[in-house]
Amino acid sequence: MTASSRSSSVAPWFGAVVVLQAAHLFAVASSEPAKLGLVHDVAGWLSGLLAVGGTLAAASAFVSGDYLRKVWGGLTAGAVLSLVSAAMRSYWLHTVPDVPFTASPLLPYRMVVVVLANIATTYALVLLAMTYQQSGLQPPSSPRSRALWAVTALAALAVGVPSLVTEVRNLVSGQSPAPSVVISLASTLADMTTIFLVAPILRVAYMLRGGRLAWVWWAMGLSGATWLLYDARVWLAALLPGDEALGAELLRTLRTSGLVLLGLAGWFQRSALGPQKSEAPEPSLQASTGTP
């Protein structure tokens, strides 16, 4: 299978991500403010289930003890816990719609779930970024790669530090409940790590260009880049024309792409491990499936 045929075979899947993202955007743009919670709730369930399905499919493709089973097992755990967190908010939205979730007795339990989800996902992404070392594929250092590292590091700091400072102030002043602050801090730190790891993930994707496993890395890298925009939604909304609050809600829809691309990466990983008829063996992450 040629590189162009591989590209055409995955194009519909990336197109589906675009369609889902566009549908979420349209639903938010055309909904009344009172209905926005329900719109995000539906989109959260759909994207969350797709993330769980994709990561679980990838994890089940490896046997116990394989290095990549640890990676995808961690990503599956994070996706499942994220879905549990969404379920808690969804339950409260539909049963006590007039009371904000910050006043819910479920908030401390959601805090625990969110912290565990971020730990599992961050740990798995660190393992994933180190996979090329385990497989013996060491991308050469270059001025371009070092520049990419610098840009992602600055982006992570630019997005995360203001949020961390704000949440610490809220905790000290008592303006926000402690569990809400912990949730925000854990999510911000995990997203900063994700953004920082975009550099090595995209380097491996570029190195494997033309190979079946390259799309796993491209999907993961795009997912991380999407979370960068999602985390920057508060100040990005101020740059958009029109109502700032609506702009923030529109940028909030990027969570859909972040989760769906994660699930898509899992399906690409499972597909890449299937029969490869008439294809010569290529350098890939399959070489890293043994216990290090």
C-alpha positions as protocol buffer text, in pm:
chain_id: "A"
residue {
  index: 1
  type: MET
  ca { x: 0 y: 0 z: 0 }
}
residue {
  index: 2
  type: THR
  ca { x: 147 y: 336 z: -102 }
}
residue {
  index: 3
  type: ALA
  ca { x: 166 y: 645 z: 118 }
}
residue {
  index: 4
  type: SER
  ca { x: -103 y: 818 z: -91 }
}
residue {
  index: 5
  type: SER
  ca { x: -342 y: 524 z: -58 }
}
residue {
  index: 6
  type: ARG
  ca { x: -284 y: 517 z: 316 }
}
residue {
  index: 7
  type: SER
  ca { x: -364 y: 888 z: 333 }
}
residue {
  index: 8
  type: SER
  ca { x: -686 y: 838 z: 139 }
}
residue {
  index: 9
  type: SER
  ca { x: -787 y: 549 z: 365 }
}
residue {
  index: 10
  type: VAL
  ca { x: -758 y: 755 z: 684 }
}
residue {
  index: 11
  type: ALA
  ca { x: -897 y: 1078 z: 537 }
}
residue {
  index: 12
  type: PRO
  ca { x: -1263 y: 981 z: 600 }
}
residue {
  index: 13
  type: TRP
  ca { x: -1185 y: 919 z: 968 }
}
residue {
  index: 14
  type: PHE
  ca { x: -1029 y: 1260 z: 1015 }
}
residue {
  index: 15
  type: GLY
  ca { x: -1320 y: 1399 z: 814 }
}
residue {
  index: 16
  type: ALA
  ca { x: -1559 y: 1240 z: 1064 }
}
residue {
  index: 17
  type: VAL
  ca { x: -1381 y: 1423 z: 1346 }
}
residue {
  index: 18
  type: VAL
  ca { x: -1429 y: 1750 z: 1158 }
}
residue {
  index: 19
  type: VAL
  ca { x: -1799 y: 1673 z: 1109 }
}
residue {
  index: 20
  type: LEU
  ca { x: -1852 y: 1600 z: 1480 }
}
residue {
  index: 21
  type: GLN
  ca { x: -1666 y: 1915 z: 1575 }
}
residue {
  index: 22
  type: ALA
  ca { x: -1868 y: 2122 z: 1329 }
}
residue {
  index: 23
  type: ALA
  ca { x: -2194 y: 1973 z: 1460 }
}
residue {
  index: 24
  type: HIS
  ca { x: -2102 y: 2067 z: 1817 }
}
residue {
  index: 25
  type: LEU
  ca { x: -2008 y: 2419 z: 1706 }
}
residue {
  index: 26
  type: PHE
  ca { x: -2334 y: 2464 z: 1515 }
}
residue {
  index: 27
  type: ALA
  ca { x: -2541 y: 2332 z: 1807 }
}
residue {
  index: 28
  type: VAL
  ca { x: -2376 y: 2578 z: 2047 }
}
residue {
  index: 29
  type: ALA
  ca { x: -2404 y: 2872 z: 1807 }
}
residue {
  index: 30
  type: SER
  ca { x: -2774 y: 2807 z: 1742 }
}
residue {
  index: 31
  type: SER
  ca { x: -2884 y: 2718 z: 2096 }
}
residue {
  index: 32
  type: GLU
  ca { x: -3032 y: 2939 z: 2364 }
}
residue {
  index: 33
  type: PRO
  ca { x: -2801 y: 3006 z: 2661 }
}
residue {
  index: 34
  type: ALA
  ca { x: -3021 y: 2793 z: 2886 }
}
residue {
  index: 35
  type: LYS
  ca { x: -2970 y: 2494 z: 2657 }
}
residue {
  index: 36
  type: LEU
  ca { x: -2591 y: 2513 z: 2631 }
}
residue {
  index: 37
  type: GLY
  ca { x: -2540 y: 2280 z: 2926 }
}
residue {
  index: 38
  type: LEU
  ca { x: -2748 y: 2012 z: 2757 }
}
residue {
  index: 39
  type: VAL
  ca { x: -2563 y: 2058 z: 2425 }
}
residue {
  index: 40
  type: HIS
  ca { x: -2224 y: 2016 z: 2591 }
}
residue {
  index: 41
  type: ASP
  ca { x: -2360 y: 1720 z: 2788 }
}
residue {
  index: 42
  type: VAL
  ca { x: -2466 y: 1531 z: 2475 }
}
residue {
  index: 43
  type: ALA
  ca { x: -2138 y: 1607 z: 2299 }
}
residue {
  index: 44
  type: GLY
  ca { x: -1944 y: 1504 z: 2608 }
}
residue {
  index: 45
  type: TRP
  ca { x: -2112 y: 1165 z: 2623 }
}
residue {
  index: 46
  type: LEU
  ca { x: -2057 y: 1098 z: 2252 }
}
residue {
  index: 47
  type: SER
  ca { x: -1692 y: 1205 z: 2245 }
}
residue {
  index: 48
  type: GLY
  ca { x: -1620 y: 1036 z: 2577 }
}
residue {
  index: 49
  type: LEU
  ca { x: -1762 y: 703 z: 2459 }
}
residue {
  index: 50
  type: LEU
  ca { x: -1559 y: 726 z: 2137 }
}
residue {
  index: 51
  type: ALA
  ca { x: -1243 y: 793 z: 2339 }
}
residue {
  index: 52
  type: VAL
  ca { x: -1309 y: 494 z: 2564 }
}
residue {
  index: 53
  type: GLY
  ca { x: -1388 y: 268 z: 2268 }
}
residue {
  index: 54
  type: GLY
  ca { x: -1076 y: 364 z: 2074 }
}
residue {
  index: 55
  type: THR
  ca { x: -830 y: 343 z: 2361 }
}
residue {
  index: 56
  type: LEU
  ca { x: -980 y: 15 z: 2480 }
}
residue {
  index: 57
  type: ALA
  ca { x: -950 y: -130 z: 2128 }
}
residue {
  index: 58
  type: ALA
  ca { x: -582 y: -38 z: 2121 }
}
residue {
  index: 59
  type: ALA
  ca { x: -512 y: -175 z: 2470 }
}
residue {
  index: 60
  type: SER
  ca { x: -683 y: -506 z: 2391 }
}
residue {
  index: 61
  type: ALA
  ca { x: -458 y: -551 z: 2086 }
}
residue {
  index: 62
  type: PHE
  ca { x: -160 y: -620 z: 2313 }
}
residue {
  index: 63
  type: VAL
  ca { x: -101 y: -901 z: 2559 }
}
residue {
  index: 64
  type: SER
  ca { x: -35 y: -851 z: 2928 }
}
residue {
  index: 65
  type: GLY
  ca { x: 317 y: -724 z: 2990 }
}
residue {
  index: 66
  type: ASP
  ca { x: 358 y: -550 z: 2656 }
}
residue {
  index: 67
  type: TYR
  ca { x: 493 y: -197 z: 2681 }
}
residue {
  index: 68
  type: LEU
  ca { x: 220 y: -44 z: 2467 }
}
residue {
  index: 69
  type: ARG
  ca { x: -49 y: -223 z: 2667 }
}
residue {
  index: 70
  type: LYS
  ca { x: 67 y: -11 z: 2961 }
}
residue {
  index: 71
  type: VAL
  ca { x: 42 y: 300 z: 2746 }
}
residue {
  index: 72
  type: TRP
  ca { x: -302 y: 230 z: 2608 }
}
residue {
  index: 73
  type: GLY
  ca { x: -422 y: 82 z: 2936 }
}
residue {
  index: 74
  type: GLY
  ca { x: -337 y: 411 z: 3105 }
}
residue {
  index: 75
  type: LEU
  ca { x: -511 y: 609 z: 2832 }
}
residue {
  index: 76
  type: THR
  ca { x: -816 y: 383 z: 2863 }
}
residue {
  index: 77
  type: ALA
  ca { x: -826 y: 433 z: 3240 }
}
residue {
  index: 78
  type: GLY
  ca { x: -806 y: 808 z: 3191 }
}
residue {
  index: 79
  type: ALA
  ca { x: -1082 y: 803 z: 2929 }
}
residue {
  index: 80
  type: VAL
  ca { x: -1310 y: 588 z: 3149 }
}
residue {
  index: 81
  type: LEU
  ca { x: -1255 y: 808 z: 3453 }
}
residue {
  index: 82
  type: SER
  ca { x: -1317 y: 1118 z: 3242 }
}
residue {
  index: 83
  type: LEU
  ca { x: -1646 y: 965 z: 3130 }
}
residue {
  index: 84
  type: VAL
  ca { x: -1738 y: 890 z: 3494 }
}
residue {
  index: 85
  type: SER
  ca { x: -1667 y: 1255 z: 3574 }
}
residue {
  index: 86
  type: ALA
  ca { x: -1893 y: 1363 z: 3289 }
}
residue {
  index: 87
  type: ALA
  ca { x: -2161 y: 1124 z: 3412 }
}
residue {
  index: 88
  type: MET
  ca { x: -2160 y: 1289 z: 3755 }
}
residue {
  index: 89
  type: ARG
  ca { x: -2214 y: 1631 z: 3603 }
}
residue {
  index: 90
  type: SER
  ca { x: -2476 y: 1491 z: 3365 }
}
residue {
  index: 91
  type: TYR
  ca { x: -2667 y: 1331 z: 3652 }
}
residue {
  index: 92
  type: TRP
  ca { x: -2672 y: 1659 z: 3843 }
}
residue {
  index: 93
  type: LEU
  ca { x: -2769 y: 1858 z: 3533 }
}
residue {
  index: 94
  type: HIS
  ca { x: -3077 y: 1644 z: 3475 }
}
residue {
  index: 95
  type: THR
  ca { x: -3185 y: 1586 z: 3835 }
}
residue {
  index: 96
  type: VAL
  ca { x: -3111 y: 1924 z: 3997 }
}
residue {
  index: 97
  type: PRO
  ca { x: -3093 y: 2165 z: 3701 }
}
residue {
  index: 98
  type: ASP
  ca { x: -3148 y: 2478 z: 3911 }
}
residue {
  index: 99
  type: VAL
  ca { x: -2848 y: 2420 z: 4141 }
}
residue {
  index: 100
  type: PRO
  ca { x: -2492 y: 2466 z: 4009 }
}
residue {
  index: 101
  type: PHE
  ca { x: -2267 y: 2163 z: 4030 }
}
residue {
  index: 102
  type: THR
  ca { x: -2026 y: 2356 z: 4253 }
}
residue {
  index: 103
  type: ALA
  ca { x: -2292 y: 2325 z: 4524 }
}
residue {
  index: 104
  type: SER
  ca { x: -2341 y: 1953 z: 4467 }
}
residue {
  index: 105
  type: PRO
  ca { x: -2243 y: 1693 z: 4730 }
}
residue {
  index: 106
  type: LEU
  ca { x: -2097 y: 1497 z: 4437 }
}
residue {
  index: 107
  type: LEU
  ca { x: -1823 y: 1760 z: 4388 }
}
residue {
  index: 108
  type: PRO
  ca { x: -1564 y: 1600 z: 4623 }
}
residue {
  index: 109
  type: TYR
  ca { x: -1616 y: 1262 z: 4457 }
}
residue {
  index: 110
  type: ARG
  ca { x: -1575 y: 1418 z: 4113 }
}
residue {
  index: 111
  type: MET
  ca { x: -1254 y: 1579 z: 4237 }
}
residue {
  index: 112
  type: VAL
  ca { x: -1108 y: 1237 z: 4318 }
}
residue {
  index: 113
  type: VAL
  ca { x: -1217 y: 1098 z: 3981 }
}
residue {
  index: 114
  type: VAL
  ca { x: -1071 y: 1392 z: 3785 }
}
residue {
  index: 115
  type: VAL
  ca { x: -738 y: 1377 z: 3971 }
}
residue {
  index: 116
  type: LEU
  ca { x: -707 y: 1003 z: 3904 }
}
residue {
  index: 117
  type: ALA
  ca { x: -804 y: 1052 z: 3538 }
}
residue {
  index: 118
  type: ASN
  ca { x: -536 y: 1315 z: 3489 }
}
residue {
  index: 119
  type: ILE
  ca { x: -272 y: 1105 z: 3662 }
}
residue {
  index: 120
  type: ALA
  ca { x: -352 y: 801 z: 3445 }
}
residue {
  index: 121
  type: THR
  ca { x: -356 y: 1001 z: 3121 }
}
residue {
  index: 122
  type: THR
  ca { x: -38 y: 1195 z: 3198 }
}
residue {
  index: 123
  type: TYR
  ca { x: 150 y: 879 z: 3295 }
}
residue {
  index: 124
  type: ALA
  ca { x: 39 y: 708 z: 2974 }
}
residue {
  index: 125
  type: LEU
  ca { x: 140 y: 1005 z: 2758 }
}
residue {
  index: 126
  type: VAL
  ca { x: 485 y: 1016 z: 2919 }
}
residue {
  index: 127
  type: LEU
  ca { x: 524 y: 647 z: 2835 }
}
residue {
  index: 128
  type: LEU
  ca { x: 399 y: 713 z: 2482 }
}
residue {
  index: 129
  type: ALA
  ca { x: 647 y: 995 z: 2429 }
}
residue {
  index: 130
  type: MET
  ca { x: 926 y: 760 z: 2542 }
}
residue {
  index: 131
  type: THR
  ca { x: 812 y: 480 z: 2311 }
}
residue {
  index: 132
  type: TYR
  ca { x: 1051 y: 574 z: 2034 }
}
residue {
  index: 133
  type: GLN
  ca { x: 1339 y: 518 z: 2277 }
}
residue {
  index: 134
  type: GLN
  ca { x: 1206 y: 174 z: 2370 }
}
residue {
  index: 135
  type: SER
  ca { x: 1180 y: 81 z: 2001 }
}
residue {
  index: 136
  type: GLY
  ca { x: 1526 y: 209 z: 1916 }
}
residue {
  index: 137
  type: LEU
  ca { x: 1387 y: 490 z: 1697 }
}
residue {
  index: 138
  type: GLN
  ca { x: 1571 y: 798 z: 1815 }
}
residue {
  index: 139
  type: PRO
  ca { x: 1471 y: 1108 z: 1619 }
}
residue {
  index: 140
  type: PRO
  ca { x: 1785 y: 1314 z: 1551 }
}
residue {
  index: 141
  type: SER
  ca { x: 1815 y: 1646 z: 1724 }
}
residue {
  index: 142
  type: SER
  ca { x: 1806 y: 1951 z: 1497 }
}
residue {
  index: 143
  type: PRO
  ca { x: 1746 y: 2326 z: 1523 }
}
residue {
  index: 144
  type: ARG
  ca { x: 1390 y: 2267 z: 1401 }
}
residue {
  index: 145
  type: SER
  ca { x: 1318 y: 2004 z: 1667 }
}
residue {
  index: 146
  type: ARG
  ca { x: 1467 y: 2222 z: 1940 }
}
residue {
  index: 147
  type: ALA
  ca { x: 1254 y: 2512 z: 1820 }
}
residue {
  index: 148
  type: LEU
  ca { x: 946 y: 2289 z: 1836 }
}
residue {
  index: 149
  type: TRP
  ca { x: 1036 y: 2196 z: 2194 }
}
residue {
  index: 150
  type: ALA
  ca { x: 1076 y: 2563 z: 2283 }
}
residue {
  index: 151
  type: VAL
  ca { x: 744 y: 2663 z: 2124 }
}
residue {
  index: 152
  type: THR
  ca { x: 546 y: 2388 z: 2299 }
}
residue {
  index: 153
  type: ALA
  ca { x: 716 y: 2462 z: 2633 }
}
residue {
  index: 154
  type: LEU
  ca { x: 631 y: 2832 z: 2603 }
}
residue {
  index: 155
  type: ALA
  ca { x: 276 y: 2746 z: 2497 }
}
residue {
  index: 156
  type: ALA
  ca { x: 233 y: 2518 z: 2799 }
}
residue {
  index: 157
  type: LEU
  ca { x: 359 y: 2790 z: 3033 }
}
residue {
  index: 158
  type: ALA
  ca { x: 156 y: 3064 z: 2866 }
}
residue {
  index: 159
  type: VAL
  ca { x: -164 y: 2862 z: 2891 }
}
residue {
  index: 160
  type: GLY
  ca { x: -109 y: 2702 z: 3229 }
}
residue {
  index: 161
  type: VAL
  ca { x: 62 y: 2957 z: 3454 }
}
residue {
  index: 162
  type: PRO
  ca { x: -216 y: 3224 z: 3447 }
}
residue {
  index: 163
  type: SER
  ca { x: -474 y: 2955 z: 3523 }
}
residue {
  index: 164
  type: LEU
  ca { x: -265 y: 2817 z: 3810 }
}
residue {
  index: 165
  type: VAL
  ca { x: -217 y: 3164 z: 3959 }
}
residue {
  index: 166
  type: THR
  ca { x: -589 y: 3238 z: 3933 }
}
residue {
  index: 167
  type: GLU
  ca { x: -691 y: 2912 z: 4096 }
}
residue {
  index: 168
  type: VAL
  ca { x: -444 y: 2953 z: 4383 }
}
residue {
  index: 169
  type: ARG
  ca { x: -586 y: 3300 z: 4446 }
}
residue {
  index: 170
  type: ASN
  ca { x: -938 y: 3158 z: 4442 }
}
residue {
  index: 171
  type: LEU
  ca { x: -836 y: 2893 z: 4692 }
}
residue {
  index: 172
  type: VAL
  ca { x: -672 y: 3144 z: 4928 }
}
residue {
  index: 173
  type: SER
  ca { x: -959 y: 3393 z: 4904 }
}
residue {
  index: 174
  type: GLY
  ca { x: -1228 y: 3126 z: 4930 }
}
residue {
  index: 175
  type: GLN
  ca { x: -1402 y: 3246 z: 4614 }
}
residue {
  index: 176
  type: SER
  ca { x: -1427 y: 2888 z: 4482 }
}
residue {
  index: 177
  type: PRO
  ca { x: -1490 y: 2561 z: 4666 }
}
residue {
  index: 178
  type: ALA
  ca { x: -1167 y: 2374 z: 4742 }
}
residue {
  index: 179
  type: PRO
  ca { x: -1269 y: 2066 z: 4534 }
}
residue {
  index: 180
  type: SER
  ca { x: -1333 y: 2287 z: 4229 }
}
residue {
  index: 181
  type: VAL
  ca { x: -991 y: 2447 z: 4268 }
}
residue {
  index: 182
  type: VAL
  ca { x: -823 y: 2106 z: 4299 }
}
residue {
  index: 183
  type: ILE
  ca { x: -1005 y: 1987 z: 3985 }
}
residue {
  index: 184
  type: SER
  ca { x: -887 y: 2292 z: 3792 }
}
residue {
  index: 185
  type: LEU
  ca { x: -529 y: 2264 z: 3921 }
}
residue {
  index: 186
  type: ALA
  ca { x: -506 y: 1893 z: 3836 }
}
residue {
  index: 187
  type: SER
  ca { x: -653 y: 1946 z: 3490 }
}
residue {
  index: 188
  type: THR
  ca { x: -427 y: 2243 z: 3416 }
}
residue {
  index: 189
  type: LEU
  ca { x: -108 y: 2062 z: 3524 }
}
residue {
  index: 190
  type: ALA
  ca { x: -204 y: 1756 z: 3319 }
}
residue {
  index: 191
  type: ASP
  ca { x: -286 y: 1967 z: 3014 }
}
residue {
  index: 192
  type: MET
  ca { x: 43 y: 2154 z: 3046 }
}
residue {
  index: 193
  type: THR
  ca { x: 223 y: 1820 z: 3039 }
}
residue {
  index: 194
  type: THR
  ca { x: 16 y: 1711 z: 2739 }
}
residue {
  index: 195
  type: ILE
  ca { x: 101 y: 2029 z: 2552 }
}
residue {
  index: 196
  type: PHE
  ca { x: 470 y: 1988 z: 2633 }
}
residue {
  index: 197
  type: LEU
  ca { x: 463 y: 1629 z: 2503 }
}
residue {
  index: 198
  type: VAL
  ca { x: 319 y: 1740 z: 2169 }
}
residue {
  index: 199
  type: ALA
  ca { x: 677 y: 1808 z: 2051 }
}
residue {
  index: 200
  type: PRO
  ca { x: 819 y: 1453 z: 2085 }
}
residue {
  index: 201
  type: ILE
  ca { x: 493 y: 1299 z: 1964 }
}
residue {
  index: 202
  type: LEU
  ca { x: 490 y: 1509 z: 1646 }
}
residue {
  index: 203
  type: ARG
  ca { x: 860 y: 1439 z: 1590 }
}
residue {
  index: 204
  type: VAL
  ca { x: 794 y: 1066 z: 1585 }
}
residue {
  index: 205
  type: ALA
  ca { x: 491 y: 1118 z: 1358 }
}
residue {
  index: 206
  type: TYR
  ca { x: 708 y: 1307 z: 1112 }
}
residue {
  index: 207
  type: MET
  ca { x: 983 y: 1045 z: 1132 }
}
residue {
  index: 208
  type: LEU
  ca { x: 734 y: 766 z: 1057 }
}
residue {
  index: 209
  type: ARG
  ca { x: 563 y: 957 z: 775 }
}
residue {
  index: 210
  type: GLY
  ca { x: 433 y: 720 z: 511 }
}
residue {
  index: 211
  type: GLY
  ca { x: 399 y: 434 z: 759 }
}
residue {
  index: 212
  type: ARG
  ca { x: 76 y: 299 z: 902 }
}
residue {
  index: 213
  type: LEU
  ca { x: 171 y: 387 z: 1258 }
}
residue {
  index: 214
  type: ALA
  ca { x: 244 y: 748 z: 1168 }
}
residue {
  index: 215
  type: TRP
  ca { x: -130 y: 818 z: 1185 }
}
residue {
  index: 216
  type: VAL
  ca { x: -141 y: 702 z: 1547 }
}
residue {
  index: 217
  type: TRP
  ca { x: 112 y: 969 z: 1635 }
}
residue {
  index: 218
  type: TRP
  ca { x: -48 y: 1236 z: 1416 }
}
residue {
  index: 219
  type: ALA
  ca { x: -385 y: 1179 z: 1584 }
}
residue {
  index: 220
  type: MET
  ca { x: -225 y: 1194 z: 1929 }
}
residue {
  index: 221
  type: GLY
  ca { x: -33 y: 1510 z: 1839 }
}
residue {
  index: 222
  type: LEU
  ca { x: -343 y: 1681 z: 1699 }
}
residue {
  index: 223
  type: SER
  ca { x: -534 y: 1584 z: 2011 }
}
residue {
  index: 224
  type: GLY
  ca { x: -268 y: 1750 z: 2226 }
}
residue {
  index: 225
  type: ALA
  ca { x: -267 y: 2061 z: 2007 }
}
residue {
  index: 226
  type: THR
  ca { x: -646 y: 2080 z: 2039 }
}
residue {
  index: 227
  type: TRP
  ca { x: -621 y: 2078 z: 2417 }
}
residue {
  index: 228
  type: LEU
  ca { x: -382 y: 2372 z: 2388 }
}
residue {
  index: 229
  type: LEU
  ca { x: -654 y: 2578 z: 2219 }
}
residue {
  index: 230
  type: TYR
  ca { x: -916 y: 2447 z: 2462 }
}
residue {
  index: 231
  type: ASP
  ca { x: -714 y: 2557 z: 2764 }
}
residue {
  index: 232
  type: ALA
  ca { x: -653 y: 2899 z: 2609 }
}
residue {
  index: 233
  type: ARG
  ca { x: -1025 y: 2952 z: 2540 }
}
residue {
  index: 234
  type: VAL
  ca { x: -1072 y: 3224 z: 2803 }
}
residue {
  index: 235
  type: TRP
  ca { x: -827 y: 3472 z: 2652 }
}
residue {
  index: 236
  type: LEU
  ca { x: -878 y: 3352 z: 2295 }
}
residue {
  index: 237
  type: ALA
  ca { x: -1248 y: 3431 z: 2331 }
}
residue {
  index: 238
  type: ALA
  ca { x: -1158 y: 3795 z: 2388 }
}
residue {
  index: 239
  type: LEU
  ca { x: -992 y: 3801 z: 2046 }
}
residue {
  index: 240
  type: LEU
  ca { x: -1296 y: 3667 z: 1862 }
}
residue {
  index: 241
  type: PRO
  ca { x: -1555 y: 3904 z: 1715 }
}
residue {
  index: 242
  type: GLY
  ca { x: -1891 y: 3921 z: 1885 }
}
residue {
  index: 243
  type: ASP
  ca { x: -1995 y: 3824 z: 2236 }
}
residue {
  index: 244
  type: GLU
  ca { x: -1702 y: 3705 z: 2449 }
}
residue {
  index: 245
  type: ALA
  ca { x: -1913 y: 3460 z: 2650 }
}
residue {
  index: 246
  type: LEU
  ca { x: -2039 y: 3295 z: 2332 }
}
residue {
  index: 247
  type: GLY
  ca { x: -1684 y: 3281 z: 2200 }
}
residue {
  index: 248
  type: ALA
  ca { x: -1575 y: 3095 z: 2512 }
}
residue {
  index: 249
  type: GLU
  ca { x: -1861 y: 2848 z: 2470 }
}
residue {
  index: 250
  type: LEU
  ca { x: -1766 y: 2792 z: 2106 }
}
residue {
  index: 251
  type: LEU
  ca { x: -1404 y: 2724 z: 2199 }
}
residue {
  index: 252
  type: ARG
  ca { x: -1524 y: 2490 z: 2473 }
}
residue {
  index: 253
  type: THR
  ca { x: -1650 y: 2261 z: 2195 }
}
residue {
  index: 254
  type: LEU
  ca { x: -1285 y: 2176 z: 2113 }
}
residue {
  index: 255
  type: ARG
  ca { x: -1306 y: 1919 z: 2390 }
}
residue {
  index: 256
  type: THR
  ca { x: -1496 y: 1708 z: 2138 }
}
residue {
  index: 257
  type: SER
  ca { x: -1202 y: 1697 z: 1896 }
}
residue {
  index: 258
  type: GLY
  ca { x: -953 y: 1635 z: 2177 }
}
residue {
  index: 259
  type: LEU
  ca { x: -1139 y: 1324 z: 2295 }
}
residue {
  index: 260
  type: VAL
  ca { x: -1242 y: 1192 z: 1954 }
}
residue {
  index: 261
  type: LEU
  ca { x: -887 y: 1222 z: 1818 }
}
residue {
  index: 262
  type: LEU
  ca { x: -764 y: 1022 z: 2117 }
}
residue {
  index: 263
  type: GLY
  ca { x: -1011 y: 747 z: 2036 }
}
residue {
  index: 264
  type: LEU
  ca { x: -916 y: 766 z: 1668 }
}
residue {
  index: 265
  type: ALA
  ca { x: -550 y: 719 z: 1758 }
}
residue {
  index: 266
  type: GLY
  ca { x: -648 y: 402 z: 1943 }
}
residue {
  index: 267
  type: TRP
  ca { x: -833 y: 262 z: 1641 }
}
residue {
  index: 268
  type: PHE
  ca { x: -536 y: 346 z: 1417 }
}
residue {
  index: 269
  type: GLN
  ca { x: -310 y: 162 z: 1659 }
}
residue {
  index: 270
  type: ARG
  ca { x: -527 y: -149 z: 1652 }
}
residue {
  index: 271
  type: SER
  ca { x: -561 y: -133 z: 1273 }
}
residue {
  index: 272
  type: ALA
  ca { x: -185 y: -102 z: 1231 }
}
residue {
  index: 273
  type: LEU
  ca { x: -136 y: -429 z: 1415 }
}
residue {
  index: 274
  type: GLY
  ca { x: -364 y: -618 z: 1176 }
}
residue {
  index: 275
  type: PRO
  ca { x: -259 y: -816 z: 867 }
}
residue {
  index: 276
  type: GLN
  ca { x: -42 y: -616 z: 632 }
}
residue {
  index: 277
  type: LYS
  ca { x: -79 y: -785 z: 295 }
}
residue {
  index: 278
  type: SER
  ca { x: 179 y: -708 z: 29 }
}
residue {
  index: 279
  type: GLU
  ca { x: 360 y: -464 z: 254 }
}
residue {
  index: 280
  type: ALA
  ca { x: 724 y: -471 z: 346 }
}
residue {
  index: 281
  type: PRO
  ca { x: 799 y: -448 z: 719 }
}
residue {
  index: 282
  type: GLU
  ca { x: 841 y: -88 z: 830 }
}
residue {
  index: 283
  type: PRO
  ca { x: 1012 y: 59 z: 1137 }
}
residue {
  index: 284
  type: SER
  ca { x: 727 y: 89 z: 1383 }
}
residue {
  index: 285
  type: LEU
  ca { x: 620 y: 89 z: 1741 }
}
residue {
  index: 286
  type: GLN
  ca { x: 539 y: -278 z: 1712 }
}
residue {
  index: 287
  type: ALA
  ca { x: 903 y: -338 z: 1795 }
}
residue {
  index: 288
  type: SER
  ca { x: 844 y: -186 z: 2135 }
}
residue {
  index: 289
  type: THR
  ca { x: 574 y: -424 z: 2250 }
}
residue {
  index: 290
  type: GLY
  ca { x: 802 y: -633 z: 2468 }
}
residue {
  index: 291
  type: THR
  ca { x: 854 y: -554 z: 2833 }
}
residue {
  index: 292
  type: PRO
  ca { x: 1154 y: -318 z: 2859 }
}
